[in-house]
XYZ file of N, CA and C in Angstrom:
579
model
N 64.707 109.443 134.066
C 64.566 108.132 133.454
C 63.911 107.120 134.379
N 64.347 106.848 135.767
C 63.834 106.292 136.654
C 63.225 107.105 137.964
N 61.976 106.915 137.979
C 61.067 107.020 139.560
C 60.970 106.134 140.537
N 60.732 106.657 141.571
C 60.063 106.209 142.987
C 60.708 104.126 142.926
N 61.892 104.208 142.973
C 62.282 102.613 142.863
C 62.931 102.133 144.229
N 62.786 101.418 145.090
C 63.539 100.814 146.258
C 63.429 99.492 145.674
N 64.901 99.322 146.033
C 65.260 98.401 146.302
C 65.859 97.583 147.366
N 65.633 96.404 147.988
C 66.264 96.126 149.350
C 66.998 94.470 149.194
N 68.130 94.330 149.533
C 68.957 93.220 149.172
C 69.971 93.388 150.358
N 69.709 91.906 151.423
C 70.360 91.431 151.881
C 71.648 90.604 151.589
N 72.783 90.621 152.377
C 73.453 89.484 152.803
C 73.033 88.014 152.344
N 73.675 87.635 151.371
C 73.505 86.246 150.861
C 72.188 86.255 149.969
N 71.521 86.856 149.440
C 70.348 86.637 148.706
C 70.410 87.398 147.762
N 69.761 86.730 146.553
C 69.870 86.915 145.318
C 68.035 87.452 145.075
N 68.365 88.895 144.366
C 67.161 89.694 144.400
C 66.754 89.366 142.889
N 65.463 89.676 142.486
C 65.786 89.001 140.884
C 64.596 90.868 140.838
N 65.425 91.191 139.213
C 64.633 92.263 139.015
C 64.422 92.198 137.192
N 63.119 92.190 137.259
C 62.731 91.569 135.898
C 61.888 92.820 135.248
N 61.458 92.848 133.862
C 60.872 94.045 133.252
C 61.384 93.943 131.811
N 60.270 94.791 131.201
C 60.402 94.613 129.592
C 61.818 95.843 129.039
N 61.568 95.055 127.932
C 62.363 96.151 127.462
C 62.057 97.282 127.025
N 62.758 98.462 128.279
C 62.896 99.609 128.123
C 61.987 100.001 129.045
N 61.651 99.086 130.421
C 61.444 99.564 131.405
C 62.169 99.998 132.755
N 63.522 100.462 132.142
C 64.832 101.025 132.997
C 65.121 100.220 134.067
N 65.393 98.748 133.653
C 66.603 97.641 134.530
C 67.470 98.909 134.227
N 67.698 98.659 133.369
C 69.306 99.032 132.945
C 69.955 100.023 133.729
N 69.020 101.251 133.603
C 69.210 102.654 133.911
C 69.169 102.810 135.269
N 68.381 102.137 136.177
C 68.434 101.543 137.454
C 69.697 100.907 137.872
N 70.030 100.558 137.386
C 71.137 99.258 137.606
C 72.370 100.831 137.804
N 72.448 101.204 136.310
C 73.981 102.225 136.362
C 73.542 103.298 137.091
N 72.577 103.930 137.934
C 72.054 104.795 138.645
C 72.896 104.295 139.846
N 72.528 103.303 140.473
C 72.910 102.699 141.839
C 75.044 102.438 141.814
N 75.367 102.377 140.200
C 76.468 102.061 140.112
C 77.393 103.708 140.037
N 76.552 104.189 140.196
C 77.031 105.881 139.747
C 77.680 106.132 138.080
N 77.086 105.668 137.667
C 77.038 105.480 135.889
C 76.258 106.407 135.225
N 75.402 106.459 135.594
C 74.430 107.754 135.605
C 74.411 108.654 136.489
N 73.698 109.671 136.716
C 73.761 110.562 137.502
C 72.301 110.450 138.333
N 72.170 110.156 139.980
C 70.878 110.504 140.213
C 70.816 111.788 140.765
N 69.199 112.255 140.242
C 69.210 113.669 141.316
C 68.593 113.247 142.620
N 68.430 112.688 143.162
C 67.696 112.416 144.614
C 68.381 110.555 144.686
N 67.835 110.249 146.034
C 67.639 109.240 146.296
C 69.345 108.749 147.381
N 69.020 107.703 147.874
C 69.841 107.377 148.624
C 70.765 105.519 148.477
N 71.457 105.602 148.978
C 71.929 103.782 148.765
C 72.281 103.499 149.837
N 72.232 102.806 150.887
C 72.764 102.482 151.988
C 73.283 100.942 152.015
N 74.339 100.950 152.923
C 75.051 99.294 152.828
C 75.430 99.241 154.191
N 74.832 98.411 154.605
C 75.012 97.755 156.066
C 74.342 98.817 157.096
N 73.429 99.336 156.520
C 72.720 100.637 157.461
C 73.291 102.010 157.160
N 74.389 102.038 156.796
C 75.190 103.393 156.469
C 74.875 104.024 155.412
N 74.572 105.009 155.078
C 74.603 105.853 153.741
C 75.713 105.758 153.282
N 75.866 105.424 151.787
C 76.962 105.552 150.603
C 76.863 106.533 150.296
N 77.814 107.283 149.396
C 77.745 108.232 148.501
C 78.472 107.590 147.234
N 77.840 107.580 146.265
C 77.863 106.915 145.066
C 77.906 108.226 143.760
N 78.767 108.783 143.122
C 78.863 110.232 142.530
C 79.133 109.310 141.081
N 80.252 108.492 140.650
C 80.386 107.999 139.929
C 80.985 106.319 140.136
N 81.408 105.333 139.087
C 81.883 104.129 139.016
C 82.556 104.173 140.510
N 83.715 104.840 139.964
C 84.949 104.886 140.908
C 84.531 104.670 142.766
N 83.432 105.503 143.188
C 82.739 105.936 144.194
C 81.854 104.195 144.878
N 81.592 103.651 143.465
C 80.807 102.212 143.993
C 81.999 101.647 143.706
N 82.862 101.179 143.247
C 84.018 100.095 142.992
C 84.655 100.261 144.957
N 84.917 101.249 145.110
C 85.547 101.635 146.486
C 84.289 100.993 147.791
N 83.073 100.949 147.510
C 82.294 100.633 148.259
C 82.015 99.038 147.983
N 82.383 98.620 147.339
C 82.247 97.160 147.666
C 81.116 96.882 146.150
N 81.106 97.823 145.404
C 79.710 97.201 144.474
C 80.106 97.214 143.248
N 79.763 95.879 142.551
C 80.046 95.367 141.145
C 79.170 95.868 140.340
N 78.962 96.128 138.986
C 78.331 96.043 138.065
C 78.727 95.174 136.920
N 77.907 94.172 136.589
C 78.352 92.902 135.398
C 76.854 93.944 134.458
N 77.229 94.463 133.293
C 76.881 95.177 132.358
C 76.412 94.154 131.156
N 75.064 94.637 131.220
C 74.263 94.487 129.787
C 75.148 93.496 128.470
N 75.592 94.308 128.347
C 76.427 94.386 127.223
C 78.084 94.733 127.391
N 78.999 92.662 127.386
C 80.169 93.275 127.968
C 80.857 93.681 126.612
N 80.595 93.589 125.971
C 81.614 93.879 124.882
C 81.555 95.143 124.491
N 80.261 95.885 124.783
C 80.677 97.649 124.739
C 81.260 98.696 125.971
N 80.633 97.586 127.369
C 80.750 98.342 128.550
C 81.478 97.323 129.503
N 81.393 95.804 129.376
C 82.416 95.120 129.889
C 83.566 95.052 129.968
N 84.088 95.063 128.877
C 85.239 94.405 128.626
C 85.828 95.584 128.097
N 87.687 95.209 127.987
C 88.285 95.858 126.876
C 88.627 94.571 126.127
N 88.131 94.868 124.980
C 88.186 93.413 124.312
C 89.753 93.247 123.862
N 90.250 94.693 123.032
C 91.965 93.859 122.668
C 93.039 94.109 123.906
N 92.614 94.619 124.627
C 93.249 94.114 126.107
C 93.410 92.476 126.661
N 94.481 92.049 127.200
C 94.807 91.000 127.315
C 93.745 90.541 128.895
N 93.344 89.200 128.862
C 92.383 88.530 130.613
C 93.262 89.282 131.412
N 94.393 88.878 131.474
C 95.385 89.695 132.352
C 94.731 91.085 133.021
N 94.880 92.345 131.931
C 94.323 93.300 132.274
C 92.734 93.469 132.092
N 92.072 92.795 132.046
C 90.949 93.185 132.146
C 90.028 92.396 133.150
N 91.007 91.266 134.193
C 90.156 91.074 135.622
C 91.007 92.083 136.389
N 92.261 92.840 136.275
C 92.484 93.711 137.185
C 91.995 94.858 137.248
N 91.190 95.119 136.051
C 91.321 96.154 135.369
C 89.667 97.495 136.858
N 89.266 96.983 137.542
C 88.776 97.533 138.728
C 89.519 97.385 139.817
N 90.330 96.957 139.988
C 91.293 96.840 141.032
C 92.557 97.328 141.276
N 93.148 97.601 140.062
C 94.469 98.404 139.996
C 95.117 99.173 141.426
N 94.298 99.737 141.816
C 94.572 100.503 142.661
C 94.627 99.949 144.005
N 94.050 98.777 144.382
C 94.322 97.664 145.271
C 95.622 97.342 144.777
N 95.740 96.943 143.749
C 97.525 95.876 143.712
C 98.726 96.905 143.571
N 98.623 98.666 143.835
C 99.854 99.200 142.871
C 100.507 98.964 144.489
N 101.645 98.999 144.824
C 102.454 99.579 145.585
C 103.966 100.285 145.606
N 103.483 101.609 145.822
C 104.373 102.958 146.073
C 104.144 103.202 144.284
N 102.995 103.135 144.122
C 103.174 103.782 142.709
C 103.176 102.523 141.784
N 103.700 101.677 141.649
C 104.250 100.488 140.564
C 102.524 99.517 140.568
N 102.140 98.542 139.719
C 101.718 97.433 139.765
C 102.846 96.109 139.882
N 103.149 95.617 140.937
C 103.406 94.341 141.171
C 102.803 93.570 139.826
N 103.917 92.964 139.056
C 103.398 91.800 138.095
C 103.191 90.624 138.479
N 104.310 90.039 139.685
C 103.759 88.740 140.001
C 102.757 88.814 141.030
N 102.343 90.011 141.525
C 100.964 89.563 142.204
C 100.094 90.043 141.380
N 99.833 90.394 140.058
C 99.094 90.614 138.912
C 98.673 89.247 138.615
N 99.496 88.969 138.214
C 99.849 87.210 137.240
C 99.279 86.101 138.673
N 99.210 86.313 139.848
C 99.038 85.023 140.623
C 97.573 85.403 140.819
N 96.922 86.256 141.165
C 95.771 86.944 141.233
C 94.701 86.785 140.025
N 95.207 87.026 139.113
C 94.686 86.580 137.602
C 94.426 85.173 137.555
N 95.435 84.204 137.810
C 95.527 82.770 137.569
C 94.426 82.203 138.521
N 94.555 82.763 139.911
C 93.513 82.572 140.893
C 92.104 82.439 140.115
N 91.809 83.259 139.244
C 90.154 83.691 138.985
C 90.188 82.819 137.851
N 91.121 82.725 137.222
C 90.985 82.093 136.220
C 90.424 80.336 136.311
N 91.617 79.934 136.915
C 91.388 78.455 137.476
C 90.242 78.293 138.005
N 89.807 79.230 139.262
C 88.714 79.078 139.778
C 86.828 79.246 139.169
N 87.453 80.494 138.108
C 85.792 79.906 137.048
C 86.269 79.742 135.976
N 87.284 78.723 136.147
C 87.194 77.616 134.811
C 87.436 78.491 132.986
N 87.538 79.241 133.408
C 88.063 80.275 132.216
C 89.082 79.469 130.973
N 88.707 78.781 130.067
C 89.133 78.287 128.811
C 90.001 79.291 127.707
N 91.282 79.190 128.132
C 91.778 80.176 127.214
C 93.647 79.638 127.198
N 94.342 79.835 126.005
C 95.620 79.700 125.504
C 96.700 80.162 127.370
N 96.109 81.531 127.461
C 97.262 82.304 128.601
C 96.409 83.342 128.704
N 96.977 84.004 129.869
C 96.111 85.472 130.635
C 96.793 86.093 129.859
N 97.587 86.425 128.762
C 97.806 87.410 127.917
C 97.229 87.632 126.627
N 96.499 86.747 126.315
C 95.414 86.716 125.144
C 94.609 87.756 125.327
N 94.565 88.157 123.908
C 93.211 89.547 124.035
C 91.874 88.650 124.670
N 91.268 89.151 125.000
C 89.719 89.067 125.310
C 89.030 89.112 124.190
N 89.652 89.430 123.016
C 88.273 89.188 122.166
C 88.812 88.096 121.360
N 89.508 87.306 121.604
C 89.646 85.798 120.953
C 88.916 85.366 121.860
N 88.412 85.142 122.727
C 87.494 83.807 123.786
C 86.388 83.776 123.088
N 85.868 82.847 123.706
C 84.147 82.941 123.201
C 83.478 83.625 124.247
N 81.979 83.910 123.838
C 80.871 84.349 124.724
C 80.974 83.821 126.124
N 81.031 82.547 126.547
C 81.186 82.610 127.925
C 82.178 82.884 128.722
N 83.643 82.258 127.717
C 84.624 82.624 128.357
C 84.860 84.226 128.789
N 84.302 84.959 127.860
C 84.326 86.461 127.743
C 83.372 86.671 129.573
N 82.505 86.169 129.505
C 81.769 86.953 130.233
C 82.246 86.047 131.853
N 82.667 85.009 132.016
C 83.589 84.701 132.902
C 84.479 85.469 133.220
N 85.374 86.309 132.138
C 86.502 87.152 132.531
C 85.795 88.607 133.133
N 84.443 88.762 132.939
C 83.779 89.961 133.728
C 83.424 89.524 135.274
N 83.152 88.705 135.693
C 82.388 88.007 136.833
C 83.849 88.044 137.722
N 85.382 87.658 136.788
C 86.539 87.488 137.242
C 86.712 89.095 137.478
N 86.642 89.790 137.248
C 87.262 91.465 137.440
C 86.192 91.665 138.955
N 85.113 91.453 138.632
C 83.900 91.957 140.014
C 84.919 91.214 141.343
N 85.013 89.993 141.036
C 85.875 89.437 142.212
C 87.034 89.687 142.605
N 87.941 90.179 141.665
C 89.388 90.393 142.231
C 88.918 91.426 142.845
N 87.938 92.261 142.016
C 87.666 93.900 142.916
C 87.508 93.701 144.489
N 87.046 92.647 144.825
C 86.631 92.484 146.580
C 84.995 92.780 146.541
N 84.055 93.062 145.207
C 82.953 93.205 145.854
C 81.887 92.461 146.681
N 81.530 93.088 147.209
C 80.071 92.282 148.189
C 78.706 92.327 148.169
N 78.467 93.310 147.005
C 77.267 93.819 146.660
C 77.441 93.545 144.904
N 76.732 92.435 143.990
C 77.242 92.205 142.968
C 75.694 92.405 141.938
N 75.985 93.676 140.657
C 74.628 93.400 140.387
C 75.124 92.948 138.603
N 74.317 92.065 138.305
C 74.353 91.514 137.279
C 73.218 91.490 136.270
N 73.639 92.247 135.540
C 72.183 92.740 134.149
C 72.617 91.695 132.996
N 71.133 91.042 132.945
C 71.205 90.089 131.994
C 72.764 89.006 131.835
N 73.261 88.497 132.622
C 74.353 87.613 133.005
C 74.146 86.577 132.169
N 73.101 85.960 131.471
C 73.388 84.937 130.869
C 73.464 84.963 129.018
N 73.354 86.841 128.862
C 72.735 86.952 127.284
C 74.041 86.644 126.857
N 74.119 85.885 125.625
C 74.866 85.561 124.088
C 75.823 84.161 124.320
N 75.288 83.714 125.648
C 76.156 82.477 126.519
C 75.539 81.379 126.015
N 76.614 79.904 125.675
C 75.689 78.891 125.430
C 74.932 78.267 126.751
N 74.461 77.340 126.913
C 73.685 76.680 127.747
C 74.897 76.020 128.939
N 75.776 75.671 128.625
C 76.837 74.859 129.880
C 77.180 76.358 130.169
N 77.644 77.305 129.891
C 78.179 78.758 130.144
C 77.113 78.889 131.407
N 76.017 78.936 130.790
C 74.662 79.556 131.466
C 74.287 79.144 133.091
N 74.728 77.440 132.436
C 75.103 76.608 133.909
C 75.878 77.117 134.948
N 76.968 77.283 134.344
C 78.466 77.641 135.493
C 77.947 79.596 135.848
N 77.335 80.309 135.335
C 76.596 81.315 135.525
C 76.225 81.184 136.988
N 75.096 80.278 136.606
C 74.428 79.865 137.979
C 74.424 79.989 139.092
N 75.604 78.864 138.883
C 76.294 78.414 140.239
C 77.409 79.271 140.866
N 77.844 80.187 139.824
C 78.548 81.346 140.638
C 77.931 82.290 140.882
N 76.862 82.596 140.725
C 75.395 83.280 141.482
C 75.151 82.946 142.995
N 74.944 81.365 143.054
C 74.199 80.466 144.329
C 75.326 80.790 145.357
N 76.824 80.098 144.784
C 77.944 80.365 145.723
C 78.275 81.967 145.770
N 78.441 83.306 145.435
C 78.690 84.421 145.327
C 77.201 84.789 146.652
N 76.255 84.477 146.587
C 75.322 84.242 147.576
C 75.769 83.288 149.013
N 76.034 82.565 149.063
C 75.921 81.239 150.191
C 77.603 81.727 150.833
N 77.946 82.385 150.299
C 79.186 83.421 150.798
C 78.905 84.306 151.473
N 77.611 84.841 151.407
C 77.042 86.366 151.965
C 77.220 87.539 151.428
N 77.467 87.520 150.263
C 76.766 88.056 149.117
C 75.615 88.961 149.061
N 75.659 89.801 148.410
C 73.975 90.468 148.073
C 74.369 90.468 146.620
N 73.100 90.247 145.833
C 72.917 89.509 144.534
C 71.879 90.198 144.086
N 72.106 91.218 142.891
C 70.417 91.480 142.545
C 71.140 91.544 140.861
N 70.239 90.566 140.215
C 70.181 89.316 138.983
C 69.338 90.423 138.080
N 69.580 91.031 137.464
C 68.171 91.533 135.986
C 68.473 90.866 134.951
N 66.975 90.586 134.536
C 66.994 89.571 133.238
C 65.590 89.634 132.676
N 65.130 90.035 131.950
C 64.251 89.872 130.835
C 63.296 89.225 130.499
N 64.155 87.563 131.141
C 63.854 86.033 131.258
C 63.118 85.639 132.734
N 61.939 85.706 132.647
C 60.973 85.545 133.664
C 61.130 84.547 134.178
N 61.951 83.257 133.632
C 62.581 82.012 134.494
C 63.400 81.752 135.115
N 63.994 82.700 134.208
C 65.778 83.116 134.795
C 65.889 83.617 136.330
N 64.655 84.229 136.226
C 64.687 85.650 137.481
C 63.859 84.253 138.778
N 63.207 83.694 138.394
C 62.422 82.785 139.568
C 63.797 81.435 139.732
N 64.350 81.110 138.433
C 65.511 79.849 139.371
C 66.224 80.886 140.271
């Protein structure tokens, strides 16, 4: 599906990777996330070779994927915010086997408060929010995960315009943190702000 592609993304900078549709962002994107399968090629982070086999393999290495499309591959929609910013991390919060609820619930509230996430309670399904709130609660799972390498396909599709805003700016700061940021979008403006 995908050839001869390097990519190189530093510490704090936001890579922008743009292309029509159905010129394999996408497939690129879940290649590097171990979503797909590659037959060749390599990923390295901080000079080191990764081994990237599946999800599980990049979640452990520090790397996010914010997906196309969260409502088929994002989200669990009748899953409650609750479980679905822990829902890459689990295995960070269990101890001796159990999930801790109140460090579930304080951890949750953390992401929540902090991108502004508009919603009743962290026990609400995910598919009562709206479009941004929804895709806030994805940006919220990449972060509880601990990643440092964050790639985001099409981040601003089905969002209104203030959504699109607060997008942004948790782009610039997720960057100015030291961050590596590589942005796909469609939107040839999108990709140059």
């Amino acid at each position: 599906l995908v050839h001869n592609v390097d990519l190189f993304v530093r510490s704090g900078e936001v890579l922008g990777f743009s292309g029509l549709v159905g010129s394999r962002r996408t497939e690129t994107a879940k290649a590097i996330f171990g979503e797909l399968k590659k037959s060749s090629g390599c990923i390295y982070k901080r000079g080191k070779e990764i081994t990237v086999r599946n999800p599980n393999d990049s979640i452990n290495a520090g790397i996010g994927l914010l997906t196309e499309n969260r409502k088929e591959e994002g989200l669990f929609l009748s899953k409650s915010v609750s479980w679905n910013v822990v829902s890459a991390s689990i295995e960070k919060l269990k101890k001796y086997g159990f999930l801790n609820k109140g460090i579930e619930t304080d951890l949750v509230n953390k992401y929540v408060d902090a991108l502004r996430i508009k919603l009743p309670g962290i026990h609400r399904a995910v598919k009562y929010l709206s479009g941004g709130n929804q895709q806030k609660v994805v940006f919220a799972k990449w972060l509880c995960a601990g990643s440092d390498i964050y790639i985001f396909d099409e981040p601003t599709r089905g969002i209104d315009v203030g959504a699109k805003t607060e997008v942004y700016k948790l782009i610039n700061t997720l960057a100015e943190q030291g961050n590596a940021i590589i942005v796909i979008s469609s939107e040839l403006p999108e990709v140059l702000g």
